[in-house]
Amino acid sequence: MSTSATPSVLFVCVHNAGRSQMAAAFLTHLGGDRVQVRSAGSAPADTVNPAVVEAMREVGIDISAETPKVLATEAVQSSDVVITMGCGDACPYFSGKRYLDWQLEDPAGQGVAAVRPIRDEIERRIRGLLAELAIEPAA
């Protein structure tokens, strides 16, 4: 971890339109200002997957205004924890960073019913990450 009192987490997937958006939204929602959250994609889509937006709305989190962002080397360099979700070799590696690779089904092309279990698994993993970071989740 950095010397900063606030840990920084970067979520990376290919399109930054599904998994990484859900993970960033859950961490922001549950971690509040006690954690810095970023998300990006190695080949970002034009928009966030509408089924992902709807699935997150069902749990009270609105990500309709989010837009996919391109992965920048600076984002990796300024993060304490980098969580990849299928970005493969596109994610730059820097020593001193903690890397986690979350194997999750890709919600691309899926309907809301198929996105829900992915969403729920991401929330479970985010709660585990918060516990590892010693951050009590918001109610």
JSON list of C-alpha atoms in Angstrom, two decimals:
[
{"chain": "A", "resi": 1, "resn": "MET", "atom": "CA", "xyz": [0.00, 0.00, 0.00]},
{"chain": "A", "resi": 2, "resn": "SER", "atom": "CA", "xyz": [1.03, 3.57, -0.49]},
{"chain": "A", "resi": 3, "resn": "THR", "atom": "CA", "xyz": [1.83, 5.88, 2.38]},
{"chain": "A", "resi": 4, "resn": "SER", "atom": "CA", "xyz": [-1.50, 7.60, 1.77]},
{"chain": "A", "resi": 5, "resn": "ALA", "atom": "CA", "xyz": [-4.16, 7.03, 4.39]},
{"chain": "A", "resi": 6, "resn": "THR", "atom": "CA", "xyz": [-6.64, 6.36, 1.59]},
{"chain": "A", "resi": 7, "resn": "PRO", "atom": "CA", "xyz": [-5.98, 3.24, -0.49]},
{"chain": "A", "resi": 8, "resn": "SER", "atom": "CA", "xyz": [-6.48, 3.47, -4.24]},
{"chain": "A", "resi": 9, "resn": "VAL", "atom": "CA", "xyz": [-8.03, 0.67, -6.31]},
{"chain": "A", "resi": 10, "resn": "LEU", "atom": "CA", "xyz": [-8.14, 0.38, -10.11]},
{"chain": "A", "resi": 11, "resn": "PHE", "atom": "CA", "xyz": [-10.50, -2.04, -11.88]},
{"chain": "A", "resi": 12, "resn": "VAL", "atom": "CA", "xyz": [-9.54, -3.01, -15.42]},
{"chain": "A", "resi": 13, "resn": "CYS", "atom": "CA", "xyz": [-11.41, -5.02, -18.05]},
{"chain": "A", "resi": 14, "resn": "VAL", "atom": "CA", "xyz": [-11.40, -4.91, -21.83]},
{"chain": "A", "resi": 15, "resn": "HIS", "atom": "CA", "xyz": [-14.37, -2.65, -22.58]},
{"chain": "A", "resi": 16, "resn": "ASN", "atom": "CA", "xyz": [-14.86, -0.91, -19.21]},
{"chain": "A", "resi": 17, "resn": "ALA", "atom": "CA", "xyz": [-18.57, -1.33, -19.88]},
{"chain": "A", "resi": 18, "resn": "GLY", "atom": "CA", "xyz": [-19.58, -4.09, -17.46]},
{"chain": "A", "resi": 19, "resn": "ARG", "atom": "CA", "xyz": [-17.52, -5.86, -14.80]},
{"chain": "A", "resi": 20, "resn": "SER", "atom": "CA", "xyz": [-15.13, -3.03, -13.99]},
{"chain": "A", "resi": 21, "resn": "GLN", "atom": "CA", "xyz": [-17.98, -0.51, -13.92]},
{"chain": "A", "resi": 22, "resn": "MET", "atom": "CA", "xyz": [-19.97, -2.65, -11.48]},
{"chain": "A", "resi": 23, "resn": "ALA", "atom": "CA", "xyz": [-16.92, -3.22, -9.27]},
{"chain": "A", "resi": 24, "resn": "ALA", "atom": "CA", "xyz": [-16.04, 0.48, -9.19]},
{"chain": "A", "resi": 25, "resn": "ALA", "atom": "CA", "xyz": [-19.64, 1.40, -8.40]},
{"chain": "A", "resi": 26, "resn": "PHE", "atom": "CA", "xyz": [-19.88, -1.11, -5.53]},
{"chain": "A", "resi": 27, "resn": "LEU", "atom": "CA", "xyz": [-16.54, 0.00, -4.06]},
{"chain": "A", "resi": 28, "resn": "THR", "atom": "CA", "xyz": [-17.52, 3.66, -4.32]},
{"chain": "A", "resi": 29, "resn": "HIS", "atom": "CA", "xyz": [-20.95, 2.93, -2.81]},
{"chain": "A", "resi": 30, "resn": "LEU", "atom": "CA", "xyz": [-19.65, 0.77, 0.05]},
{"chain": "A", "resi": 31, "resn": "GLY", "atom": "CA", "xyz": [-16.27, 2.42, 0.66]},
{"chain": "A", "resi": 32, "resn": "GLY", "atom": "CA", "xyz": [-17.25, 6.07, 0.28]},
{"chain": "A", "resi": 33, "resn": "ASP", "atom": "CA", "xyz": [-14.42, 8.54, 0.69]},
{"chain": "A", "resi": 34, "resn": "ARG", "atom": "CA", "xyz": [-12.31, 5.96, 2.54]},
{"chain": "A", "resi": 35, "resn": "VAL", "atom": "CA", "xyz": [-11.03, 4.56, -0.76]},
{"chain": "A", "resi": 36, "resn": "GLN", "atom": "CA", "xyz": [-10.09, 6.06, -4.14]},
{"chain": "A", "resi": 37, "resn": "VAL", "atom": "CA", "xyz": [-11.73, 4.18, -7.00]},
{"chain": "A", "resi": 38, "resn": "ARG", "atom": "CA", "xyz": [-10.85, 4.11, -10.69]},
{"chain": "A", "resi": 39, "resn": "SER", "atom": "CA", "xyz": [-11.92, 1.92, -13.60]},
{"chain": "A", "resi": 40, "resn": "ALA", "atom": "CA", "xyz": [-10.67, 1.65, -17.15]},
{"chain": "A", "resi": 41, "resn": "GLY", "atom": "CA", "xyz": [-10.56, -0.60, -20.19]},
{"chain": "A", "resi": 42, "resn": "SER", "atom": "CA", "xyz": [-7.83, -1.73, -22.55]},
{"chain": "A", "resi": 43, "resn": "ALA", "atom": "CA", "xyz": [-10.26, -1.21, -25.48]},
{"chain": "A", "resi": 44, "resn": "PRO", "atom": "CA", "xyz": [-13.13, 0.84, -24.04]},
{"chain": "A", "resi": 45, "resn": "ALA", "atom": "CA", "xyz": [-16.62, 0.61, -25.49]},
{"chain": "A", "resi": 46, "resn": "ASP", "atom": "CA", "xyz": [-18.65, 3.69, -26.39]},
{"chain": "A", "resi": 47, "resn": "THR", "atom": "CA", "xyz": [-21.17, 3.22, -23.59]},
{"chain": "A", "resi": 48, "resn": "VAL", "atom": "CA", "xyz": [-21.76, 1.17, -20.45]},
{"chain": "A", "resi": 49, "resn": "ASN", "atom": "CA", "xyz": [-23.75, -2.01, -21.12]},
{"chain": "A", "resi": 50, "resn": "PRO", "atom": "CA", "xyz": [-27.48, -1.16, -20.62]},
{"chain": "A", "resi": 51, "resn": "ALA", "atom": "CA", "xyz": [-28.13, -4.53, -18.90]},
{"chain": "A", "resi": 52, "resn": "VAL", "atom": "CA", "xyz": [-25.36, -3.69, -16.40]},
{"chain": "A", "resi": 53, "resn": "VAL", "atom": "CA", "xyz": [-26.90, -0.25, -15.77]},
{"chain": "A", "resi": 54, "resn": "GLU", "atom": "CA", "xyz": [-30.29, -1.90, -15.13]},
{"chain": "A", "resi": 55, "resn": "ALA", "atom": "CA", "xyz": [-28.85, -4.62, -12.89]},
{"chain": "A", "resi": 56, "resn": "MET", "atom": "CA", "xyz": [-27.07, -2.01, -10.76]},
{"chain": "A", "resi": 57, "resn": "ARG", "atom": "CA", "xyz": [-30.22, 0.13, -10.62]},
{"chain": "A", "resi": 58, "resn": "GLU", "atom": "CA", "xyz": [-32.00, -2.89, -9.10]},
{"chain": "A", "resi": 59, "resn": "VAL", "atom": "CA", "xyz": [-29.64, -2.71, -6.10]},
{"chain": "A", "resi": 60, "resn": "GLY", "atom": "CA", "xyz": [-29.98, 1.06, -5.76]},
{"chain": "A", "resi": 61, "resn": "ILE", "atom": "CA", "xyz": [-26.79, 2.15, -7.55]},
{"chain": "A", "resi": 62, "resn": "ASP", "atom": "CA", "xyz": [-27.13, 4.45, -10.56]},
{"chain": "A", "resi": 63, "resn": "ILE", "atom": "CA", "xyz": [-24.27, 4.16, -13.07]},
{"chain": "A", "resi": 64, "resn": "SER", "atom": "CA", "xyz": [-26.23, 5.55, -16.02]},
{"chain": "A", "resi": 65, "resn": "ALA", "atom": "CA", "xyz": [-23.96, 8.63, -16.22]},
{"chain": "A", "resi": 66, "resn": "GLU", "atom": "CA", "xyz": [-20.72, 6.60, -16.29]},
{"chain": "A", "resi": 67, "resn": "THR", "atom": "CA", "xyz": [-18.68, 6.33, -19.46]},
{"chain": "A", "resi": 68, "resn": "PRO", "atom": "CA", "xyz": [-15.99, 3.80, -20.37]},
{"chain": "A", "resi": 69, "resn": "LYS", "atom": "CA", "xyz": [-12.46, 5.16, -19.95]},
{"chain": "A", "resi": 70, "resn": "VAL", "atom": "CA", "xyz": [-9.21, 4.16, -21.63]},
{"chain": "A", "resi": 71, "resn": "LEU", "atom": "CA", "xyz": [-6.57, 2.51, -19.48]},
{"chain": "A", "resi": 72, "resn": "ALA", "atom": "CA", "xyz": [-3.72, 4.96, -18.84]},
{"chain": "A", "resi": 73, "resn": "THR", "atom": "CA", "xyz": [-0.35, 3.99, -17.44]},
{"chain": "A", "resi": 74, "resn": "GLU", "atom": "CA", "xyz": [-0.71, 6.79, -14.88]},
{"chain": "A", "resi": 75, "resn": "ALA", "atom": "CA", "xyz": [-3.86, 5.18, -13.46]},
{"chain": "A", "resi": 76, "resn": "VAL", "atom": "CA", "xyz": [-1.93, 1.97, -12.79]},
{"chain": "A", "resi": 77, "resn": "GLN", "atom": "CA", "xyz": [1.05, 3.84, -11.35]},
{"chain": "A", "resi": 78, "resn": "SER", "atom": "CA", "xyz": [-1.13, 5.80, -8.92]},
{"chain": "A", "resi": 79, "resn": "SER", "atom": "CA", "xyz": [-3.10, 2.79, -7.66]},
{"chain": "A", "resi": 80, "resn": "ASP", "atom": "CA", "xyz": [-2.26, 0.57, -4.71]},
{"chain": "A", "resi": 81, "resn": "VAL", "atom": "CA", "xyz": [-4.38, -2.36, -5.88]},
{"chain": "A", "resi": 82, "resn": "VAL", "atom": "CA", "xyz": [-5.04, -3.24, -9.54]},
{"chain": "A", "resi": 83, "resn": "ILE", "atom": "CA", "xyz": [-7.84, -5.71, -10.14]},
{"chain": "A", "resi": 84, "resn": "THR", "atom": "CA", "xyz": [-8.01, -7.14, -13.64]},
{"chain": "A", "resi": 85, "resn": "MET", "atom": "CA", "xyz": [-11.06, -8.82, -15.10]},
{"chain": "A", "resi": 86, "resn": "GLY", "atom": "CA", "xyz": [-10.03, -10.39, -18.36]},
{"chain": "A", "resi": 87, "resn": "CYS", "atom": "CA", "xyz": [-7.79, -7.66, -19.76]},
{"chain": "A", "resi": 88, "resn": "GLY", "atom": "CA", "xyz": [-4.98, -10.15, -20.30]},
{"chain": "A", "resi": 89, "resn": "ASP", "atom": "CA", "xyz": [-1.59, -8.75, -21.24]},
{"chain": "A", "resi": 90, "resn": "ALA", "atom": "CA", "xyz": [-3.02, -5.29, -21.96]},
{"chain": "A", "resi": 91, "resn": "CYS", "atom": "CA", "xyz": [-2.63, -4.23, -18.34]},
{"chain": "A", "resi": 92, "resn": "PRO", "atom": "CA", "xyz": [0.78, -2.72, -17.61]},
{"chain": "A", "resi": 93, "resn": "TYR", "atom": "CA", "xyz": [2.71, -4.20, -14.70]},
{"chain": "A", "resi": 94, "resn": "PHE", "atom": "CA", "xyz": [4.59, -2.13, -12.13]},
{"chain": "A", "resi": 95, "resn": "SER", "atom": "CA", "xyz": [6.46, -3.60, -9.19]},
{"chain": "A", "resi": 96, "resn": "GLY", "atom": "CA", "xyz": [5.15, -2.63, -5.78]},
{"chain": "A", "resi": 97, "resn": "LYS", "atom": "CA", "xyz": [1.50, -2.83, -6.84]},
{"chain": "A", "resi": 98, "resn": "ARG", "atom": "CA", "xyz": [-0.84, -5.49, -5.60]},
{"chain": "A", "resi": 99, "resn": "TYR", "atom": "CA", "xyz": [-2.45, -7.27, -8.56]},
{"chain": "A", "resi": 100, "resn": "LEU", "atom": "CA", "xyz": [-5.56, -9.44, -8.35]},
{"chain": "A", "resi": 101, "resn": "ASP", "atom": "CA", "xyz": [-7.17, -11.19, -11.31]},
{"chain": "A", "resi": 102, "resn": "TRP", "atom": "CA", "xyz": [-10.87, -11.77, -10.84]},
{"chain": "A", "resi": 103, "resn": "GLN", "atom": "CA", "xyz": [-12.16, -14.46, -13.21]},
{"chain": "A", "resi": 104, "resn": "LEU", "atom": "CA", "xyz": [-15.73, -13.37, -13.88]},
{"chain": "A", "resi": 105, "resn": "GLU", "atom": "CA", "xyz": [-18.10, -14.08, -16.74]},
{"chain": "A", "resi": 106, "resn": "ASP", "atom": "CA", "xyz": [-18.27, -11.24, -19.25]},
{"chain": "A", "resi": 107, "resn": "PRO", "atom": "CA", "xyz": [-21.73, -9.59, -19.26]},
{"chain": "A", "resi": 108, "resn": "ALA", "atom": "CA", "xyz": [-21.29, -8.34, -22.85]},
{"chain": "A", "resi": 109, "resn": "GLY", "atom": "CA", "xyz": [-24.29, -9.31, -24.96]},
{"chain": "A", "resi": 110, "resn": "GLN", "atom": "CA", "xyz": [-26.14, -10.71, -21.93]},
{"chain": "A", "resi": 111, "resn": "GLY", "atom": "CA", "xyz": [-29.54, -9.70, -20.61]},
{"chain": "A", "resi": 112, "resn": "VAL", "atom": "CA", "xyz": [-30.25, -8.46, -17.10]},
{"chain": "A", "resi": 113, "resn": "ALA", "atom": "CA", "xyz": [-31.07, -11.97, -15.85]},
{"chain": "A", "resi": 114, "resn": "ALA", "atom": "CA", "xyz": [-27.58, -13.17, -16.82]},
{"chain": "A", "resi": 115, "resn": "VAL", "atom": "CA", "xyz": [-25.92, -10.04, -15.40]},
{"chain": "A", "resi": 116, "resn": "ARG", "atom": "CA", "xyz": [-27.47, -10.41, -11.91]},
{"chain": "A", "resi": 117, "resn": "PRO", "atom": "CA", "xyz": [-25.29, -13.35, -10.75]},
{"chain": "A", "resi": 118, "resn": "ILE", "atom": "CA", "xyz": [-22.17, -11.57, -12.06]},
{"chain": "A", "resi": 119, "resn": "ARG", "atom": "CA", "xyz": [-23.24, -8.42, -10.19]},
{"chain": "A", "resi": 120, "resn": "ASP", "atom": "CA", "xyz": [-23.82, -10.38, -7.00]},
{"chain": "A", "resi": 121, "resn": "GLU", "atom": "CA", "xyz": [-20.43, -12.10, -7.23]},
{"chain": "A", "resi": 122, "resn": "ILE", "atom": "CA", "xyz": [-18.73, -8.75, -7.76]},
{"chain": "A", "resi": 123, "resn": "GLU", "atom": "CA", "xyz": [-20.46, -7.32, -4.69]},
{"chain": "A", "resi": 124, "resn": "ARG", "atom": "CA", "xyz": [-19.30, -10.33, -2.65]},
{"chain": "A", "resi": 125, "resn": "ARG", "atom": "CA", "xyz": [-15.71, -9.82, -3.79]},
{"chain": "A", "resi": 126, "resn": "ILE", "atom": "CA", "xyz": [-15.88, -6.07, -3.11]},
{"chain": "A", "resi": 127, "resn": "ARG", "atom": "CA", "xyz": [-17.03, -6.74, 0.45]},
{"chain": "A", "resi": 128, "resn": "GLY", "atom": "CA", "xyz": [-14.08, -9.12, 0.85]},
{"chain": "A", "resi": 129, "resn": "LEU", "atom": "CA", "xyz": [-11.71, -6.49, -0.53]},
{"chain": "A", "resi": 130, "resn": "LEU", "atom": "CA", "xyz": [-13.04, -3.92, 1.91]},
{"chain": "A", "resi": 131, "resn": "ALA", "atom": "CA", "xyz": [-12.40, -6.35, 4.78]},
{"chain": "A", "resi": 132, "resn": "GLU", "atom": "CA", "xyz": [-8.81, -6.85, 3.53]},
{"chain": "A", "resi": 133, "resn": "LEU", "atom": "CA", "xyz": [-8.36, -3.07, 3.41]},
{"chain": "A", "resi": 134, "resn": "ALA", "atom": "CA", "xyz": [-9.83, -2.78, 6.94]},
{"chain": "A", "resi": 135, "resn": "ILE", "atom": "CA", "xyz": [-12.64, -0.54, 5.67]},
{"chain": "A", "resi": 136, "resn": "GLU", "atom": "CA", "xyz": [-16.06, -1.02, 7.20]},
{"chain": "A", "resi": 137, "resn": "PRO", "atom": "CA", "xyz": [-18.68, -1.07, 4.40]},
{"chain": "A", "resi": 138, "resn": "ALA", "atom": "CA", "xyz": [-21.32, 1.65, 4.40]},
{"chain": "A", "resi": 139, "resn": "ALA", "atom": "CA", "xyz": [-24.79, 0.50, 5.34]}
]
